XYZ file of C-alpha atoms in Angstrom:
763
model
C -27.545 -39.356 -6.951
C -30.203 -37.171 -8.547
C -30.253 -35.368 -11.872
C -31.519 -31.869 -12.588
C -31.171 -29.163 -15.199
C -27.921 -28.180 -13.477
C -26.413 -31.657 -13.909
C -25.647 -34.450 -11.474
C -26.202 -33.859 -7.766
C -24.515 -36.359 -5.463
C -25.861 -36.602 -1.912
C -23.367 -37.546 0.773
C -23.562 -37.700 4.543
C -21.101 -36.651 7.209
C -21.095 -35.355 10.752
C -19.098 -32.302 9.700
C -18.625 -30.339 6.494
C -15.359 -28.396 6.758
C -14.866 -25.693 4.114
C -11.180 -24.938 3.665
C -8.175 -27.284 3.823
C -5.631 -24.665 4.824
C -3.650 -24.738 8.052
C -6.641 -23.919 10.262
C -8.977 -26.393 8.558
C -6.463 -29.238 8.856
C -5.637 -28.383 12.475
C -9.360 -28.503 13.293
C -10.029 -31.802 11.493
C -6.899 -33.434 12.925
C -7.889 -32.598 16.506
C -11.521 -33.560 15.918
C -10.763 -36.957 14.345
C -8.264 -37.926 17.022
C -10.489 -36.775 19.893
C -13.776 -38.196 18.602
C -13.444 -41.740 17.204
C -16.986 -41.600 15.797
C -16.783 -38.328 13.849
C -16.884 -38.267 10.038
C -15.806 -35.289 7.941
C -16.208 -34.022 4.395
C -13.350 -31.604 3.697
C -13.732 -29.227 0.719
C -11.194 -26.843 -0.780
C -10.893 -24.695 -3.912
C -7.359 -25.924 -4.474
C -6.288 -29.378 -5.593
C -4.058 -29.938 -2.567
C -4.242 -29.035 1.119
C -2.197 -26.204 2.578
C -4.216 -23.111 1.648
C -2.132 -20.080 0.741
C 1.094 -22.082 0.957
C 0.173 -23.439 -2.478
C 0.431 -19.901 -3.906
C 3.395 -18.622 -1.891
C 6.742 -17.628 -3.394
C 9.386 -20.311 -3.859
C 11.763 -18.951 -1.204
C 9.149 -18.555 1.523
C 9.751 -20.153 4.896
C 7.841 -20.433 8.125
C 8.392 -17.336 10.257
C 7.748 -18.949 13.612
C 9.271 -22.039 15.241
C 8.042 -25.288 13.681
C 7.235 -26.440 17.201
C 4.101 -24.281 17.205
C 2.821 -24.881 13.667
C 0.908 -27.578 11.811
C -1.425 -30.146 13.340
C -1.374 -31.634 16.814
C -0.864 -35.265 15.854
C 2.494 -34.964 14.067
C 5.618 -32.834 14.328
C 6.608 -30.456 11.545
C 10.102 -31.089 10.214
C 12.658 -31.300 12.986
C 10.336 -29.345 15.255
C 11.730 -26.976 17.813
C 13.102 -23.679 16.517
C 13.390 -24.830 12.891
C 12.092 -22.442 10.218
C 10.988 -24.929 7.597
C 10.623 -24.020 3.936
C 7.338 -23.582 2.128
C 7.897 -26.806 0.199
C 8.396 -28.678 3.474
C 5.179 -27.189 4.846
C 3.197 -28.298 1.783
C 4.646 -31.808 1.944
C 3.809 -31.931 5.646
C 0.188 -30.956 5.058
C -0.013 -33.578 2.313
C 1.113 -36.242 4.770
C -1.296 -34.921 7.402
C -4.196 -35.266 4.956
C -3.074 -38.779 3.964
C -3.162 -39.804 7.639
C -6.668 -38.395 7.992
C -7.889 -40.132 4.846
C -6.416 -43.411 6.100
C -8.835 -43.358 9.044
C -11.704 -43.910 6.600
C -13.641 -41.151 8.337
C -12.445 -38.191 6.251
C -13.221 -37.545 2.585
C -11.401 -34.781 0.695
C -12.884 -32.956 -2.293
C -10.253 -30.763 -3.916
C -10.878 -28.166 -6.629
C -14.445 -27.710 -5.422
C -16.298 -24.490 -4.643
C -18.621 -24.274 -1.665
C -21.846 -22.552 -2.725
C -23.532 -22.288 0.657
C -26.308 -24.368 2.201
C -23.907 -27.354 2.472
C -23.626 -27.553 -1.320
C -20.455 -27.537 -3.388
C -19.568 -27.879 -7.053
C -16.548 -29.233 -8.898
C -14.410 -26.519 -10.486
C -13.272 -28.982 -13.165
C -16.671 -30.480 -14.013
C -19.120 -27.624 -13.273
C -22.237 -29.732 -13.693
C -21.023 -32.130 -10.969
C -22.608 -30.934 -7.747
C -22.732 -32.272 -4.207
C -25.247 -31.864 -1.390
C -23.974 -32.785 2.070
C -26.414 -33.968 4.710
C -24.579 -32.527 7.723
C -25.514 -34.336 10.906
C -23.676 -32.024 13.317
C -21.896 -28.867 12.167
C -20.712 -26.888 9.157
C -17.230 -25.523 9.853
C -16.068 -22.431 7.975
C -12.283 -22.725 7.849
C -11.991 -20.127 5.078
C -13.189 -17.007 6.928
C -9.634 -15.914 7.802
C -8.420 -16.750 4.292
C -4.808 -15.675 3.909
C -3.846 -13.575 0.904
C -0.547 -13.539 -1.000
C 0.424 -11.236 -3.901
C 0.146 -14.006 -6.512
C -3.567 -14.341 -5.735
C -4.539 -10.912 -7.077
C -3.232 -8.017 -9.187
C -1.544 -5.031 -7.531
C -4.065 -2.765 -5.752
C -2.852 0.220 -7.776
C -2.849 1.044 -11.491
C 0.357 0.283 -13.405
C 1.316 1.729 -16.792
C 1.835 -1.077 -19.350
C 5.361 0.139 -20.030
C 6.450 -0.572 -16.439
C 7.543 -4.105 -15.496
C 5.872 -5.394 -12.340
C 5.790 -8.930 -10.934
C 4.389 -10.424 -7.750
C 7.042 -11.520 -5.294
C 6.713 -15.042 -6.739
C 8.245 -13.718 -9.951
C 11.638 -13.072 -8.337
C 12.421 -16.782 -8.429
C 11.360 -16.984 -12.085
C 13.318 -14.092 -13.604
C 15.234 -16.529 -15.800
C 12.010 -17.106 -17.739
C 11.694 -13.424 -18.650
C 12.965 -12.260 -22.028
C 15.441 -9.434 -22.397
C 18.126 -8.012 -20.136
C 18.122 -8.618 -16.383
C 16.613 -5.791 -14.312
C 18.899 -2.841 -13.715
C 17.409 -2.295 -10.267
C 14.453 -3.327 -8.128
C 11.598 -1.498 -6.405
C 9.927 -3.465 -3.608
C 6.388 -2.273 -2.889
C 5.139 -3.399 0.503
C 6.354 -2.939 4.066
C 5.184 -6.248 5.562
C 6.891 -9.565 6.049
C 6.647 -10.383 2.323
C 8.481 -7.160 1.475
C 11.180 -8.045 3.989
C 11.503 -11.528 2.507
C 11.870 -10.041 -0.986
C 14.608 -7.689 0.177
C 16.459 -10.461 2.026
C 16.200 -12.754 -1.003
C 17.684 -10.138 -3.340
C 20.502 -9.393 -0.914
C 21.212 -13.117 -0.501
C 21.387 -13.430 -4.307
C 24.102 -10.784 -4.406
C 22.052 -7.770 -5.503
C 23.783 -4.611 -4.307
C 21.860 -2.709 -1.603
C 21.978 0.487 -3.688
C 20.125 -1.347 -6.494
C 17.116 -1.938 -4.247
C 14.481 0.715 -3.513
C 12.030 -0.237 -0.788
C 8.712 1.616 -0.583
C 7.696 1.423 3.074
C 4.259 2.959 3.461
C 4.290 2.519 7.238
C 6.993 1.248 9.569
C 6.037 -1.573 11.905
C 7.346 -2.982 15.155
C 8.850 -6.458 14.819
C 9.066 -9.285 17.322
C 12.627 -10.478 17.829
C 12.476 -14.099 16.756
C 15.163 -15.041 19.264
C 12.691 -14.355 22.083
C 9.893 -16.706 20.952
C 11.869 -19.956 20.817
C 11.121 -23.048 22.899
C 13.026 -22.639 26.127
C 12.802 -18.812 26.132
C 9.133 -18.105 25.544
C 8.107 -18.264 29.208
C 10.514 -15.443 30.078
C 9.238 -13.625 26.975
C 5.656 -13.797 28.268
C 6.587 -12.795 31.797
C 8.598 -9.772 30.650
C 5.680 -8.585 28.507
C 3.240 -8.860 31.424
C 5.595 -6.904 33.656
C 5.818 -4.124 31.063
C 2.025 -4.062 30.733
C 1.702 -3.246 34.414
C 4.557 -0.735 34.528
C 3.760 1.366 31.446
C 1.469 4.387 31.577
C 1.055 5.015 27.833
C 1.097 3.132 24.563
C 4.291 4.850 23.439
C 5.878 4.078 26.785
C 4.871 0.436 26.458
C 6.309 -0.179 22.989
C 9.569 1.579 23.782
C 9.841 -0.389 27.025
C 9.378 -3.585 25.021
C 12.145 -2.431 22.694
C 14.463 -1.767 25.611
C 13.662 -5.241 26.941
C 14.772 -6.790 23.660
C 11.265 -7.967 22.731
C 10.508 -5.454 19.970
C 12.800 -4.215 17.203
C 12.377 -1.818 14.276
C 13.939 -1.148 10.916
C 15.200 2.370 11.607
C 15.878 3.501 15.195
C 15.096 7.075 14.070
C 11.579 6.250 12.833
C 8.726 5.543 15.263
C 6.617 2.671 13.846
C 2.864 3.091 13.573
C 2.012 -0.538 12.749
C 2.229 -3.935 14.399
C 1.433 -7.087 12.404
C 3.122 -9.917 14.344
C 6.087 -10.015 11.952
C 9.105 -11.782 13.435
C 12.671 -10.874 12.458
C 15.963 -12.321 13.621
C 18.849 -10.058 14.523
C 20.934 -11.153 11.476
C 17.968 -10.492 9.160
C 17.486 -7.036 10.633
C 21.173 -6.259 10.126
C 20.795 -7.199 6.456
C 17.690 -5.047 6.003
C 19.480 -2.060 7.526
C 21.987 -2.212 4.650
C 19.248 -0.795 2.395
C 19.689 2.957 2.023
C 16.888 3.703 -0.463
C 13.889 3.363 1.821
C 11.001 5.560 0.622
C 8.467 6.685 3.231
C 5.880 8.672 1.268
C 2.809 6.561 1.956
C 1.167 3.926 -0.199
C 1.495 3.663 -3.957
C -1.490 5.273 -5.687
C -0.424 4.403 -9.240
C 2.685 3.681 -11.267
C 2.960 5.890 -14.336
C 5.438 5.500 -17.173
C 7.868 8.005 -15.662
C 6.919 8.253 -11.995
C 5.430 6.402 -9.059
C 2.617 8.454 -7.529
C 2.500 7.969 -3.767
C 0.162 9.407 -1.180
C 2.660 12.088 -0.195
C 4.929 12.505 -3.201
C 6.390 11.060 -6.380
C 9.304 8.769 -7.212
C 10.943 8.574 -10.662
C 10.737 5.304 -12.615
C 14.210 4.427 -13.933
C 14.978 2.491 -17.142
C 15.138 -1.258 -16.605
C 13.594 -1.161 -13.137
C 11.529 -4.134 -12.002
C 8.715 -3.503 -9.518
C 8.065 -6.318 -7.056
C 4.557 -6.251 -5.601
C 4.480 -7.407 -1.962
C 1.365 -5.518 -0.866
C -1.065 -8.344 -0.073
C -2.072 -8.529 3.562
C -1.308 -12.013 4.801
C -4.398 -11.934 6.955
C -6.854 -9.283 5.725
C -8.979 -7.771 8.511
C -12.213 -9.599 9.243
C -15.099 -8.614 11.469
C -15.150 -11.020 14.451
C -17.987 -13.518 14.458
C -19.227 -15.831 17.205
C -17.144 -18.986 16.853
C -20.052 -21.239 17.808
C -23.379 -20.199 16.285
C -26.025 -22.895 16.145
C -24.970 -25.515 13.618
C -22.053 -23.418 12.312
C -18.489 -23.037 13.578
C -16.360 -20.186 12.207
C -12.650 -20.713 12.807
C -10.867 -17.573 13.995
C -7.786 -16.683 15.997
C -8.177 -16.832 19.783
C -4.564 -16.041 20.689
C -2.626 -13.272 19.027
C -1.237 -14.571 15.717
C -1.721 -18.233 16.712
C -4.268 -19.457 14.182
C -3.541 -23.199 14.149
C -3.527 -23.568 17.929
C -6.816 -21.651 17.985
C -8.367 -24.006 15.401
C -7.266 -27.088 17.323
C -8.664 -25.649 20.553
C -12.018 -24.949 18.886
C -12.123 -28.590 17.727
C -11.325 -29.740 21.256
C -14.214 -27.670 22.612
C -16.531 -29.084 19.941
C -15.781 -32.606 21.147
C -16.789 -31.485 24.645
C -20.219 -30.260 23.542
C -21.335 -33.892 23.724
C -20.984 -36.454 26.483
C -22.101 -36.765 30.091
C -21.192 -33.150 30.986
C -21.515 -31.257 27.702
C -20.318 -27.689 27.335
C -22.987 -25.237 26.201
C -22.384 -23.092 23.128
C -22.436 -20.044 25.391
C -19.651 -21.551 27.505
C -17.681 -22.428 24.370
C -17.967 -18.873 23.084
C -16.930 -17.526 26.491
C -13.702 -19.508 26.054
C -13.361 -18.298 22.450
C -13.022 -14.525 22.582
C -11.870 -13.678 19.064
C -8.520 -11.914 18.625
C -8.505 -10.102 15.243
C -5.182 -9.923 13.454
C -3.426 -6.718 14.599
C -2.659 -3.869 12.233
C -2.050 -0.686 14.250
C 0.248 -0.307 17.254
C -2.804 0.092 19.458
C -4.005 -3.305 18.244
C -1.032 -4.859 20.011
C -2.429 -3.772 23.375
C -5.950 -4.909 22.507
C -4.917 -8.293 21.138
C -2.622 -8.950 24.079
C -5.378 -8.084 26.540
C -7.817 -10.516 24.923
C -5.065 -13.150 24.637
C -4.280 -12.700 28.323
C -7.933 -13.170 29.263
C -8.266 -16.254 27.031
C -5.122 -17.889 28.429
C -6.413 -17.310 31.943
C -9.772 -18.896 31.066
C -8.113 -21.839 29.295
C -5.728 -22.477 32.179
C -8.704 -22.790 34.497
C -10.915 -24.899 32.201
C -8.496 -26.864 29.999
C -5.063 -26.845 31.643
C -4.215 -30.431 30.704
C -5.075 -29.837 27.061
C -2.610 -26.940 26.972
C 0.126 -29.225 28.279
C -0.778 -32.038 25.849
C -1.211 -29.973 22.678
C 1.906 -29.941 20.489
C 0.843 -26.544 19.123
C 0.866 -24.961 22.584
C 4.076 -23.364 23.795
C 3.406 -24.923 27.238
C 3.894 -28.366 25.664
C 7.534 -27.644 24.823
C 8.609 -26.479 28.273
C 9.329 -28.509 31.387
C 6.188 -28.682 33.468
C 8.030 -27.495 36.566
C 9.217 -24.411 34.637
C 5.691 -23.770 33.414
C 4.299 -23.982 36.929
C 7.020 -21.665 38.243
C 6.374 -19.153 35.444
C 2.627 -19.457 35.939
C 2.985 -18.369 39.556
C 4.996 -15.330 38.482
C 2.546 -14.520 35.704
C -0.402 -14.829 38.077
C 1.289 -12.380 40.448
C 1.563 -9.820 37.637
C -1.653 -10.666 35.767
C -3.953 -8.272 37.592
C -1.537 -5.360 37.177
C -0.962 -6.314 33.514
C -4.683 -6.409 32.769
C -5.244 -3.122 34.565
C -2.329 -1.503 32.728
C -3.530 -2.647 29.306
C -7.057 -1.408 29.972
C -5.713 1.976 31.061
C -3.531 2.237 27.939
C -6.467 1.351 25.701
C -8.727 3.854 27.425
C -6.105 6.586 26.980
C -5.597 5.752 23.296
C -9.228 5.268 22.382
C -10.143 8.363 20.418
C -13.434 7.403 18.853
C -12.582 6.292 15.298
C -15.801 7.993 14.259
C -14.988 11.734 14.074
C -17.134 14.242 15.884
C -19.086 15.595 12.945
C -21.064 18.777 13.414
C -24.644 18.608 12.123
C -26.180 21.659 10.457
C -29.441 22.173 8.601
C -29.689 23.280 4.974
C -32.905 24.565 3.434
C -34.405 24.631 -0.014
C -37.789 26.244 0.273
C -39.817 24.177 2.748
C -37.378 21.243 2.561
C -34.810 20.824 5.313
C -31.771 18.552 5.018
C -29.459 17.639 7.894
C -25.810 17.884 6.901
C -22.606 16.507 8.405
C -19.792 19.025 8.307
C -16.216 19.491 9.459
C -14.228 22.721 9.564
C -10.784 22.814 7.917
C -7.943 22.105 10.318
C -4.961 23.868 8.694
C -4.746 27.654 8.907
C -4.927 28.016 5.104
C -8.515 27.370 4.077
C -9.305 26.033 0.643
C -12.626 25.892 -1.189
C -15.641 24.057 0.201
C -16.510 20.487 -0.797
C -20.010 18.967 -0.946
C -20.316 15.164 -0.806
C -23.543 13.558 -2.078
C -24.399 10.012 -1.031
C -26.335 7.430 -3.014
C -28.628 4.429 -2.540
C -29.010 2.624 -0.214
C -26.921 4.874 1.980
C -26.799 8.094 4.004
C -24.438 10.988 4.631
C -22.156 8.834 6.805
C -21.099 7.176 3.575
C -18.291 9.771 3.489
C -17.151 9.249 7.097
C -13.640 8.301 5.843
C -13.383 11.205 3.391
C -14.591 14.133 5.510
C -11.724 14.028 8.052
C -9.104 13.677 5.299
C -10.575 16.587 3.357
C -10.831 18.765 6.470
C -7.224 17.960 7.365
C -6.182 19.146 3.897
C -7.850 22.525 4.383
C -11.315 22.064 2.907
C -14.555 22.829 4.714
C -16.667 19.798 3.961
C -20.402 19.164 3.864
C -22.231 15.856 3.431
C -25.955 16.621 3.055
C -28.692 14.029 3.323
C -30.285 13.777 -0.107
C -33.913 14.694 -0.736
C -36.328 12.175 0.761
C -33.876 10.368 3.039
C -35.415 12.060 6.078
C -39.022 13.184 6.600
C -38.156 16.887 6.625
C -36.770 16.720 3.084
C -39.655 14.870 1.421
C -41.465 17.155 -1.078
C -45.259 17.224 -1.146
C -45.293 16.902 -4.944
C -43.084 13.785 -4.825
C -40.595 15.257 -7.298
C -37.363 13.259 -7.194
C -36.180 14.054 -10.699
C -32.511 14.723 -11.315
C -33.399 18.333 -12.118
C -35.053 18.750 -8.707
C -32.105 17.099 -6.950
C -29.725 19.392 -8.814
C -31.828 22.345 -7.680
C -31.284 21.251 -4.069
C -27.521 21.401 -4.524
C -27.628 24.925 -5.972
C -29.937 26.073 -3.173
C -27.554 24.639 -0.580
C -24.638 26.543 -2.126
C -26.663 29.741 -1.925
C -27.600 29.170 1.706
C -23.966 28.480 2.587
C -22.902 31.660 0.779
C -20.692 29.744 -1.641
C -20.235 31.049 -5.137
C -18.328 27.915 -6.139
C -17.369 24.590 -4.584
C -15.992 21.168 -5.366
C -18.643 18.464 -5.726
C -18.245 14.755 -4.976
C -21.023 12.232 -5.577
C -21.450 8.494 -5.125
C -24.097 6.358 -6.874
C -27.233 8.560 -7.143
C -25.073 11.354 -5.771
C -22.856 10.858 -8.846
C -25.870 11.158 -11.168
C -26.819 14.402 -9.406
C -23.216 15.601 -9.704
C -23.209 15.127 -13.467
C -26.587 16.826 -13.747
C -25.827 19.940 -11.741
C -22.364 20.144 -13.303
C -24.017 20.337 -16.735
C -26.727 22.795 -15.680
C -24.572 25.206 -13.639
C -20.878 24.639 -14.414
C -19.985 28.139 -13.188
C -20.730 27.030 -9.590
C -18.072 24.299 -9.378
C -14.296 24.115 -9.354
C -14.266 20.357 -9.986
C -16.468 17.270 -10.017
C -15.634 13.828 -8.646
C -17.963 10.903 -9.254
C -17.778 7.460 -7.698
C -19.191 4.219 -9.123
C -21.552 5.663 -11.770
C -20.615 6.936 -15.271
C -22.145 9.903 -17.082
C -25.898 9.165 -17.395
C -25.827 9.494 -21.186
C -22.874 7.099 -21.268
C -24.825 4.680 -19.081
C -27.706 4.732 -21.583
C -25.348 4.095 -24.508
C -23.477 1.336 -22.700
C -26.477 -0.677 -21.570
C -27.337 -1.379 -25.216
C -23.998 -3.164 -25.765
C -23.569 -4.790 -22.355
C -26.304 -7.331 -21.571
C -24.590 -8.060 -18.265
C -25.498 -4.573 -17.060
C -29.176 -5.287 -17.684
C -28.846 -8.259 -15.329
C -26.963 -6.144 -12.790
C -29.803 -3.596 -12.924
C -32.613 -6.077 -12.207
C -33.569 -4.178 -9.058
C -34.311 -1.024 -11.119
C -37.034 -2.888 -12.996
C -38.326 -4.556 -9.845
C -38.693 -1.161 -8.170
C -41.244 -0.190 -10.835
C -43.763 -2.789 -9.607
C -46.488 -0.994 -7.579
C -46.516 -1.950 -3.903
C -44.230 -5.005 -4.021
C -40.874 -3.230 -3.533
C -42.144 -1.365 -0.432
C -42.974 -4.699 1.159
C -39.773 -6.367 -0.020
C -37.484 -3.650 1.329
C -38.591 -4.007 4.952
C -38.838 -7.802 5.063
C -36.449 -9.711 7.313
C -34.685 -6.640 8.678
C -34.055 -5.026 5.284
C -32.544 -8.233 3.897
C -32.880 -7.012 0.292
C -30.703 -3.984 0.996
C -28.118 -6.128 2.754
C -28.201 -8.438 -0.283
C -27.522 -5.498 -2.603
C -24.580 -4.305 -0.513
C -23.070 -7.795 -0.543
C -23.531 -8.202 -4.314
C -22.278 -4.731 -5.189
C -19.174 -4.825 -2.989
C -18.091 -8.486 -2.840
C -15.983 -9.291 0.196
C -16.793 -6.058 2.054
C -18.742 -6.143 5.298
C -20.294 -2.924 6.537
C -19.371 -2.366 10.220
C -22.296 -3.209 12.557
C -22.564 0.345 13.894
C -22.820 1.701 10.353
C -25.507 -0.800 9.438
C -27.431 0.285 12.545
C -27.189 3.918 11.389
C -28.394 2.971 7.905
C -31.312 1.015 9.285
C -32.321 4.028 11.376
C -32.312 6.132 8.201
C -34.426 3.658 6.236
C -36.999 3.189 8.995
C -37.887 6.887 9.219
C -41.380 7.639 7.836
C -41.545 7.824 4.058
C -37.874 7.079 3.368
C -38.554 3.705 1.746
C -40.977 5.317 -0.706
C -38.541 8.153 -1.402
C -35.698 5.755 -2.215
C -37.934 3.936 -4.683
C -39.107 7.225 -6.197
C -35.571 7.929 -7.432
C -35.860 4.905 -9.713
C -39.497 5.410 -10.641
C -38.871 9.002 -11.670
C -35.518 8.510 -13.407
C -35.573 4.999 -14.867
C -33.673 4.307 -18.085
C -34.262 5.511 -20.796
C -35.472 8.641 -18.988
C -32.499 8.299 -16.626
C -30.953 11.377 -18.197
C -33.975 13.557 -17.543
C -32.509 16.866 -16.427
C -29.728 16.509 -18.978
C -32.332 16.183 -21.761
C -30.579 13.382 -23.566
C -26.961 12.536 -24.232
C -26.718 14.442 -27.490
C -27.786 17.920 -26.337
C -25.663 20.813 -25.108
C -27.090 20.353 -21.627
C -25.489 16.902 -21.446
C -22.054 18.543 -21.705
C -20.090 18.715 -18.439
C -18.110 21.955 -18.577
C -16.294 21.238 -15.311
C -13.079 19.184 -14.856
C -14.322 15.708 -13.894
C -12.660 12.785 -12.119
C -14.488 9.446 -12.273
C -13.544 6.666 -9.851
C -14.721 3.090 -10.328
C -14.130 -0.025 -8.260
C -12.562 -2.837 -10.243
C -14.891 -5.379 -8.591
C -18.119 -3.365 -8.793
C -21.041 -5.796 -8.830
C -23.588 -3.075 -9.605
C -22.082 -1.057 -12.466
C -20.138 -2.891 -15.169
C -16.853 -0.978 -15.313
C -16.846 -1.363 -19.117
C -19.534 1.322 -19.186
C -16.696 3.805 -18.749
C -15.089 2.731 -22.027
C -15.281 5.062 -25.016
C -15.917 8.313 -23.133
C -17.094 11.027 -25.513
C -14.569 13.842 -25.061
C -17.176 16.336 -26.327
C -19.145 15.737 -23.142
C -16.146 16.776 -20.988
C -14.492 19.719 -22.747
C -12.741 20.860 -19.534
C -11.086 17.492 -18.988
C -11.991 13.995 -17.820
C -9.924 11.486 -15.864
C -10.865 7.897 -15.067
C -9.220 6.022 -12.194
C -9.847 2.349 -11.476
C -9.482 1.356 -7.801
C -8.328 -2.233 -7.483
C -9.654 -4.413 -4.684
C -12.879 -2.409 -4.354
C -16.494 -2.717 -5.423
C -19.390 -0.294 -5.658
C -18.785 1.349 -2.256
C -15.125 1.892 -3.074
C -14.743 4.968 -0.853
C -15.643 2.833 2.177
C -13.705 -0.269 1.090
C -10.441 1.434 0.067
C -10.610 4.855 1.761
C -6.849 5.458 1.691
C -6.620 4.916 -2.052
C -9.756 6.927 -2.803
C -8.721 9.778 -0.502
C -5.308 10.017 -2.158
C -6.864 10.236 -5.622
C -9.478 12.777 -4.552
C -7.032 15.007 -2.674
C -4.665 15.015 -5.645
C -7.532 15.973 -7.973
C -8.899 18.713 -5.716
C -5.480 20.280 -5.200
C -5.019 20.382 -8.969
C -8.253 22.358 -9.427
C -8.600 24.340 -6.212
C -8.229 28.125 -6.600
C -5.821 28.195 -3.639
C -3.813 25.182 -4.818
């Protein structure tokens, strides 16, 4: 043990450091310990007990798949077989599994500890107690696919204080609430948690007419009767046959419904989602008793008298209780290589089979040593990641990758598949498996070909085909992404201004939505972000940037437009809105408050000074230019990660950003924004917060991410109404950081479209 200014630091040794004691982490450690009698493990988890999200789940939760396929390989779960064990049984089971691992003397468990990276972790109860692990073999990230339940976070939409809302966990604790019982219930969330909430209320005797269910998107369900031990081989074979016979995605899913594999809530509604939810026929019959099913998109906010949805409104009735079921059980994650040097990242390798995947990864790890070791490349070839599905198309993609993985496993690890309790092969007679395997092999080629054809036919590039035009302001030329309005009725034009460190593709999720609503949209590249727009005099003041916007309007022949700005684009939006209010129908700013308000707020919020450290660093001559480009723009990637915690920019978008930054002079231009407009001269162009030219005489909507790591959201408090005489609205987007329009595009788009329609001359 060593001592430092941070407190005690205990050094411990182990072959493996496993971060996360949820189902995947335990399945990995269990397989590893039983396969490798020499391995030692340090297991770390934020919670006091193993079991991951099961510790936070609602009291009436149960396993949604047969117990035969869940848990760890070395011990059965409950009665096994088709049993759907309760959440309490699952937690007790994982407790026993951990006890068995600890009894080997080769596993140490550190609960209520936070991993801090670099094989270091800290106690959450005694913060100055720290640990450094000397990892002899691998660090295993078992938390990357961290499940999420509603009790772990607030609703992702604003709720008026007068409206009663509880997470689904609260349904089992209504007796603790004061006052009269709820007069009726509103379930928000269309996934398995929402279904469980509805079934629980019906089982408790709540009348179907007293339940309103907000279903943002219908999903296809798997009929649970078809995935039981003894029937699953026929289930697989029938799917493969449909893959080869179907010519389209729609044809495939309806064929699966006809085969009794898929089901849906309402036979008259075509589902657009698929999330691996399983439903039994009796459960589906119960759910179909509900008559108040609302299909108007996601909830944007809950006001005192109405629920605002993406495509309409719903009245809030006296005594109603809202039940939030919106958390995604498995939030989407960008696939990573499972084996990467001295790190293993646990991910799903078969569609919706996380624990089997974790055990298989552990099995492969044990085979990387010995007389005929597997290479990491070979391990990764056997570990093609299968992201959790969301859209109907994802079903085809995940099944294709699952099919390819099963084929590779059957060739390389057939005996392990028969031995593993978590594998469905283990629970079938070997002769039946061999007979089914022959049938599956006969259809495999056609199934693979059919799935690839379906995917090719349903693969409209998710990146829209933006048109690029050039806008001029004197000698400066700015390339601009644009989309024409799709509906016949054209509304006003919208300009979208990006910020730092970003480019015009920042609005790739907003432009199609705006165009679909009837707006012609433009997303110009701001001054300096390409060589053709870099001024000889180096003027990057807010006044000069505002002048660009007015010149672009003139060149486009627009007398007035809507203006949307993010980050520095927001600062420009405020500026030009104050200087030329007659040119704009509305303003929308994202992530940055009024510059004068920023100046006032910094004085009372020391945290913001810390958040703005990079602004001061950018003033140092020469050093920032060198720092920006080092290690493949690592500083910029660091800023993105700090400003939008938990969000990962897609690789293709990072590549586009890097191309922008590497163009001649762009790094100096980005820095010039801060050197020319640093606080307290940040409001240059508005000439100070107290003057008439700081007044925004245009209706203004300000959006802020609740988890913004760049701008303290408290800066928006105490808005001076005199600075917004035409109206000001603030909306807080839950579950989003600084780049909120990229993290939560549906929520942001709904708010923006509502605001624009309210202020557009054509409605």
